[in-house]
Amino acid sequence: MHSVKKFLDFEAHLNEAAVALLGAPLEYSVPKREHPFGPGMADGPHIIKQMSHLLESYSPRLNRSLQEMKLCDMGGVTFGKDIIESLRLISEEIEAVNNKKVVVIGGEHTVTVGVVEGLIKRYPDLVIIQMDAHTDLRAEYEGKKYSHACVIRRCLEIVGPERIYQLGIRSGEKEEFELGRQQCHLSPRLILDAVTLKKLQELPIYLTIDLDILDPAYAPGVSVPESCGASPHELFEAIYSLSGLNIIGFDVVEILPSHDIGQITAAIAAKIIREAILTFWG
């Protein structure tokens, strides 16, 4: 039984909290062959929460502390027997949060579809910013419509064209890149230019961070490592650059604990969550 249940000391009740954190231990489309000797992505939320207890609540870079905020760790979603039911359950959890800011810890990237389905009803003009190594725009992958390789394609179908900004992308099929250039804003760069930041100023934005955005040297514990990635410093600077936007929620997904070395990927993930919360809402 997992002994650590909460991220840091998120003890506030949901009614009084400004931020709600939800574990999403979904593991559906990543083959078991990728982690035969240890915990898979379903253990991601627990491992990241566990590593958060080695993290200070104070950010020297931002000069802010999570202790100054009211934060609620809602625990984790209990998923259903198949992907459709599981996405419905996370969508319902997100809807129940009402107007709180939301943080979701995965689990595989497919959870983002359920989160977006829950948010779009409240934010019909929702914009998604994706920080990721991969386009994730496949129509299907290994015969599955819902997959970590299809997640942004499904999100595109929900929010519509021109409402997804894909940052740091360095891998994908030719057809995915063509679709990304036509219907999304696809870029190998991690930081949006000043004109785009101004354009997005008043819109509700959901940020999704796949940990494979980082180079495997810094984050070996991911399901699909891709070389020539960002350093943690570059990723944090990209997060800080979004501070003036209306970020209504974010997720951190795709950690594969069985492939992590010394839990360094989990440690980075915990710090990403701290820095993002303090950047957007601190």
Coordinates of C-alpha atoms in Angstrom, one line a residue:
M1 CA 0.0 0.0 0.0
H2 CA 1.3 3.5 -0.9
S3 CA 2.1 5.5 2.3
V4 CA 2.5 8.9 0.7
K5 CA -0.9 10.1 -0.5
K6 CA -0.5 13.9 -1.0
F7 CA 1.7 16.2 -3.0
L8 CA 3.9 18.0 -0.4
D9 CA 1.4 19.1 2.3
F10 CA -1.7 19.9 0.2
E11 CA -4.2 19.7 3.1
A12 CA -6.8 22.4 2.2
H13 CA -10.4 21.3 1.7
L14 CA -11.6 21.7 -1.9
N15 CA -14.1 24.4 -0.9
E16 CA -11.4 26.7 0.4
A17 CA -8.6 25.8 -2.1
A18 CA -7.6 27.9 -5.0
V19 CA -5.9 24.9 -6.7
A20 CA -7.0 21.3 -7.0
L21 CA -4.5 18.5 -7.7
L22 CA -5.7 15.2 -9.1
G23 CA -3.7 12.0 -9.7
A24 CA -4.6 10.3 -13.0
P25 CA -3.0 6.8 -12.9
L26 CA -4.2 5.8 -16.4
E27 CA -2.1 3.2 -18.2
Y28 CA -4.0 2.0 -21.3
S29 CA -2.2 2.4 -24.6
V30 CA 1.4 1.9 -23.6
P31 CA 2.3 -1.8 -24.1
K32 CA 3.4 -3.8 -21.0
R33 CA 6.5 -4.8 -22.8
E34 CA 7.9 -1.3 -22.2
H35 CA 8.1 -1.9 -18.5
P36 CA 8.2 -5.7 -17.7
F37 CA 10.4 -5.3 -14.6
G38 CA 8.9 -2.6 -12.5
P39 CA 6.2 0.0 -11.9
G40 CA 4.5 1.4 -15.0
M41 CA 2.9 4.7 -15.7
A42 CA -0.1 4.0 -13.4
D43 CA 2.4 4.4 -10.6
G44 CA 3.5 7.8 -11.9
P45 CA 1.3 10.0 -9.6
H46 CA 2.3 8.1 -6.5
I47 CA 6.1 8.3 -7.4
I48 CA 5.9 12.0 -8.1
K49 CA 4.0 12.7 -4.9
Q50 CA 6.5 10.7 -3.0
M51 CA 9.4 12.7 -4.5
S52 CA 7.7 15.9 -3.7
H53 CA 8.4 15.3 0.0
L54 CA 12.1 15.9 -0.8
L55 CA 11.2 19.2 -2.3
E56 CA 11.0 22.6 -0.5
S57 CA 7.7 24.5 -0.8
Y58 CA 9.7 27.7 -1.5
S59 CA 11.0 28.7 -5.0
P60 CA 14.1 30.8 -4.8
R61 CA 13.7 31.7 -8.5
L62 CA 10.2 33.1 -8.0
N63 CA 10.5 34.1 -4.3
R64 CA 7.2 32.5 -3.6
S65 CA 6.1 29.5 -1.4
L66 CA 3.3 27.0 -1.7
Q67 CA 2.8 27.5 2.0
E68 CA 1.3 30.9 1.2
M69 CA -1.5 29.2 -0.9
K70 CA -4.5 27.0 -0.2
L71 CA -4.1 23.8 -2.2
C72 CA -6.2 20.6 -2.2
D73 CA -4.8 17.2 -3.2
M74 CA -8.0 15.3 -4.3
G75 CA -6.2 12.0 -4.4
G76 CA -6.5 9.9 -7.6
V77 CA -9.2 8.9 -10.1
T78 CA -10.3 5.3 -10.0
F79 CA -10.5 4.4 -13.6
G80 CA -13.0 2.2 -15.3
K81 CA -12.8 -1.0 -17.3
D82 CA -12.0 0.6 -20.6
I83 CA -10.6 3.9 -22.0
I84 CA -14.0 5.4 -22.8
E85 CA -15.3 5.0 -19.3
S86 CA -11.9 6.1 -17.9
L87 CA -12.0 9.4 -19.9
R88 CA -15.5 10.0 -18.8
L89 CA -14.6 9.6 -15.2
I90 CA -11.7 12.0 -15.3
S91 CA -13.9 14.5 -17.3
E92 CA -16.5 14.3 -14.5
E93 CA -13.8 14.9 -11.8
I94 CA -12.6 18.0 -13.7
E95 CA -16.2 19.3 -14.0
A96 CA -16.7 18.8 -10.3
V97 CA -13.8 21.0 -9.5
N98 CA -15.9 24.0 -10.7
N99 CA -13.8 27.1 -11.1
K100 CA -10.7 26.0 -9.3
K101 CA -7.4 25.8 -11.1
V102 CA -6.5 22.2 -11.8
V103 CA -3.3 20.2 -11.8
V104 CA -3.3 16.7 -13.2
I105 CA -0.5 14.2 -12.7
G106 CA -0.3 11.2 -15.1
G107 CA -0.3 8.5 -16.0
E108 CA -0.2 8.3 -19.8
H109 CA -0.8 11.3 -22.0
T110 CA -4.3 10.1 -23.0
V111 CA -5.6 11.5 -19.7
T112 CA -5.4 15.0 -21.3
V113 CA -8.3 14.1 -23.6
G114 CA -10.6 13.5 -20.5
V115 CA -9.4 16.7 -18.9
V116 CA -10.0 18.8 -22.0
E117 CA -13.5 17.2 -22.4
G118 CA -14.2 18.3 -18.8
L119 CA -12.9 21.9 -19.3
I120 CA -14.4 22.7 -22.7
K121 CA -17.9 22.9 -21.3
R122 CA -16.8 25.7 -18.9
Y123 CA -14.3 27.2 -21.3
P124 CA -15.6 27.0 -24.9
D125 CA -12.8 29.1 -26.2
L126 CA -10.1 27.0 -24.6
V127 CA -6.6 27.0 -26.0
I128 CA -4.1 24.2 -25.4
I129 CA -0.3 24.6 -25.1
Q130 CA 1.5 21.4 -25.5
M131 CA 5.2 20.9 -24.5
D132 CA 6.2 17.6 -25.9
A133 CA 8.8 15.7 -28.0
H134 CA 6.1 14.2 -30.2
T135 CA 3.3 15.6 -32.4
D136 CA 0.8 13.0 -31.0
L137 CA -1.5 13.8 -34.0
R138 CA -2.0 10.3 -35.3
A139 CA -5.5 9.3 -36.3
E140 CA -4.9 6.0 -34.6
Y141 CA -2.0 4.0 -33.2
E142 CA -1.7 0.2 -33.1
G143 CA -5.4 0.1 -34.0
K144 CA -6.4 2.4 -31.1
K145 CA -8.1 5.7 -31.5
Y146 CA -7.3 6.7 -27.9
S147 CA -3.6 6.4 -27.4
H148 CA -0.6 8.5 -26.1
A149 CA 0.3 8.9 -29.8
C150 CA -3.2 10.2 -30.7
V151 CA -3.9 12.5 -27.8
I152 CA -3.5 15.8 -29.5
R153 CA -5.4 14.6 -32.5
R154 CA -8.4 13.9 -30.2
C155 CA -7.9 17.3 -28.5
L156 CA -7.9 19.0 -31.8
E157 CA -11.2 17.4 -32.6
I158 CA -12.6 18.9 -29.3
V159 CA -11.2 22.5 -29.4
G160 CA -11.0 23.0 -33.2
P161 CA -8.2 24.2 -35.5
E162 CA -5.8 27.0 -34.6
R163 CA -6.4 26.5 -30.8
I164 CA -3.4 24.2 -30.1
Y165 CA 0.2 25.5 -29.8
Q166 CA 2.7 22.6 -30.0
L167 CA 6.1 23.6 -28.6
G168 CA 9.4 21.8 -28.6
I169 CA 8.2 19.2 -31.1
R170 CA 11.0 17.1 -32.6
S171 CA 9.5 13.8 -33.6
G172 CA 6.5 12.5 -35.5
E173 CA 5.3 11.1 -38.9
K174 CA 5.3 13.4 -42.0
E175 CA 1.5 13.4 -42.0
E176 CA 1.4 14.6 -38.4
F177 CA 3.8 17.5 -39.1
E178 CA 1.7 18.5 -42.1
L179 CA -1.5 18.5 -40.0
G180 CA 0.3 20.3 -37.2
R181 CA 1.4 23.1 -39.5
Q182 CA -2.0 23.3 -41.1
Q183 CA -4.3 23.2 -38.1
C184 CA -2.1 23.8 -35.1
H185 CA 0.7 26.1 -34.3
L186 CA 3.7 23.7 -34.4
S187 CA 7.2 24.8 -33.5
P188 CA 10.5 23.2 -32.4
R189 CA 10.9 26.2 -30.1
L190 CA 9.8 26.1 -26.5
I191 CA 9.0 29.8 -26.0
L192 CA 6.3 31.7 -27.7
D193 CA 7.1 35.0 -29.3
A194 CA 5.8 38.3 -27.9
V195 CA 3.1 38.7 -30.6
T196 CA 1.6 35.3 -29.8
L197 CA 1.8 35.9 -26.1
K198 CA -0.2 39.1 -26.5
K199 CA -2.7 37.4 -28.7
L200 CA -3.3 34.7 -26.1
Q201 CA -3.5 37.2 -23.2
E202 CA -7.3 37.0 -22.5
L203 CA -8.0 33.4 -23.5
P204 CA -8.3 30.4 -21.1
I205 CA -5.3 28.1 -21.6
Y206 CA -4.6 24.5 -20.6
L207 CA -0.9 23.5 -20.5
T208 CA 0.0 19.9 -21.1
I209 CA 3.6 18.8 -20.4
D210 CA 4.9 15.4 -21.6
L211 CA 8.1 14.7 -19.7
D212 CA 9.8 13.5 -22.9
I213 CA 10.1 17.2 -23.8
L214 CA 13.3 16.8 -21.8
D215 CA 16.4 15.2 -23.2
P216 CA 16.7 11.5 -21.9
A217 CA 20.0 12.6 -20.2
Y218 CA 17.8 14.6 -17.8
A219 CA 14.6 12.5 -17.8
P220 CA 15.3 8.8 -18.6
G221 CA 12.1 7.6 -17.0
V222 CA 9.6 8.3 -19.8
S223 CA 7.8 5.9 -22.1
V224 CA 9.2 7.1 -25.4
P225 CA 12.5 8.9 -24.9
E226 CA 13.6 11.1 -27.8
S227 CA 17.1 12.5 -28.1
C228 CA 18.1 16.2 -28.6
G229 CA 15.6 17.4 -26.1
A230 CA 15.4 20.4 -23.7
S231 CA 17.3 20.8 -20.6
P232 CA 15.4 21.3 -17.3
H233 CA 16.6 25.0 -17.3
E234 CA 15.1 25.5 -20.8
L235 CA 11.8 23.9 -19.8
F236 CA 11.5 26.0 -16.6
E237 CA 12.3 29.2 -18.6
A238 CA 9.5 28.2 -21.0
I239 CA 7.1 27.8 -18.1
Y240 CA 8.1 31.1 -16.6
S241 CA 7.5 32.8 -19.9
L242 CA 3.8 32.0 -19.7
S243 CA 3.3 33.9 -16.4
G244 CA 1.2 36.6 -17.9
L245 CA -1.4 34.2 -19.5
N246 CA -4.7 32.9 -18.1
I247 CA -3.6 29.4 -17.4
I248 CA -6.6 27.6 -16.0
G249 CA -4.8 24.2 -15.5
F250 CA -2.0 22.0 -16.5
D251 CA -0.8 18.4 -16.4
V252 CA 2.5 16.5 -16.2
V253 CA 2.4 13.1 -17.9
E254 CA 4.2 10.1 -19.3
I255 CA 6.6 9.3 -16.5
L256 CA 7.6 5.6 -16.5
P257 CA 9.1 4.8 -13.0
S258 CA 10.5 1.5 -14.0
H259 CA 12.9 3.2 -16.4
D260 CA 13.8 6.1 -14.1
I261 CA 17.4 6.3 -12.7
G262 CA 17.6 7.4 -9.1
Q263 CA 14.0 8.8 -9.5
I264 CA 15.5 11.9 -11.2
T265 CA 12.6 12.2 -13.7
A266 CA 10.1 12.1 -10.8
A267 CA 12.1 14.7 -8.9
I268 CA 12.1 17.0 -12.0
A269 CA 8.3 16.4 -12.4
A270 CA 7.7 17.4 -8.8
K271 CA 9.7 20.6 -9.2
I272 CA 7.8 21.4 -12.5
I273 CA 4.5 21.2 -10.6
R274 CA 5.8 23.5 -7.8
E275 CA 7.3 26.0 -10.2
A276 CA 4.2 26.0 -12.5
I277 CA 1.7 26.5 -9.6
L278 CA 3.8 29.4 -8.3
T279 CA 4.3 30.9 -11.7
F280 CA 0.7 30.9 -12.7
W281 CA -1.2 31.3 -9.5
G282 CA 1.3 32.1 -6.7

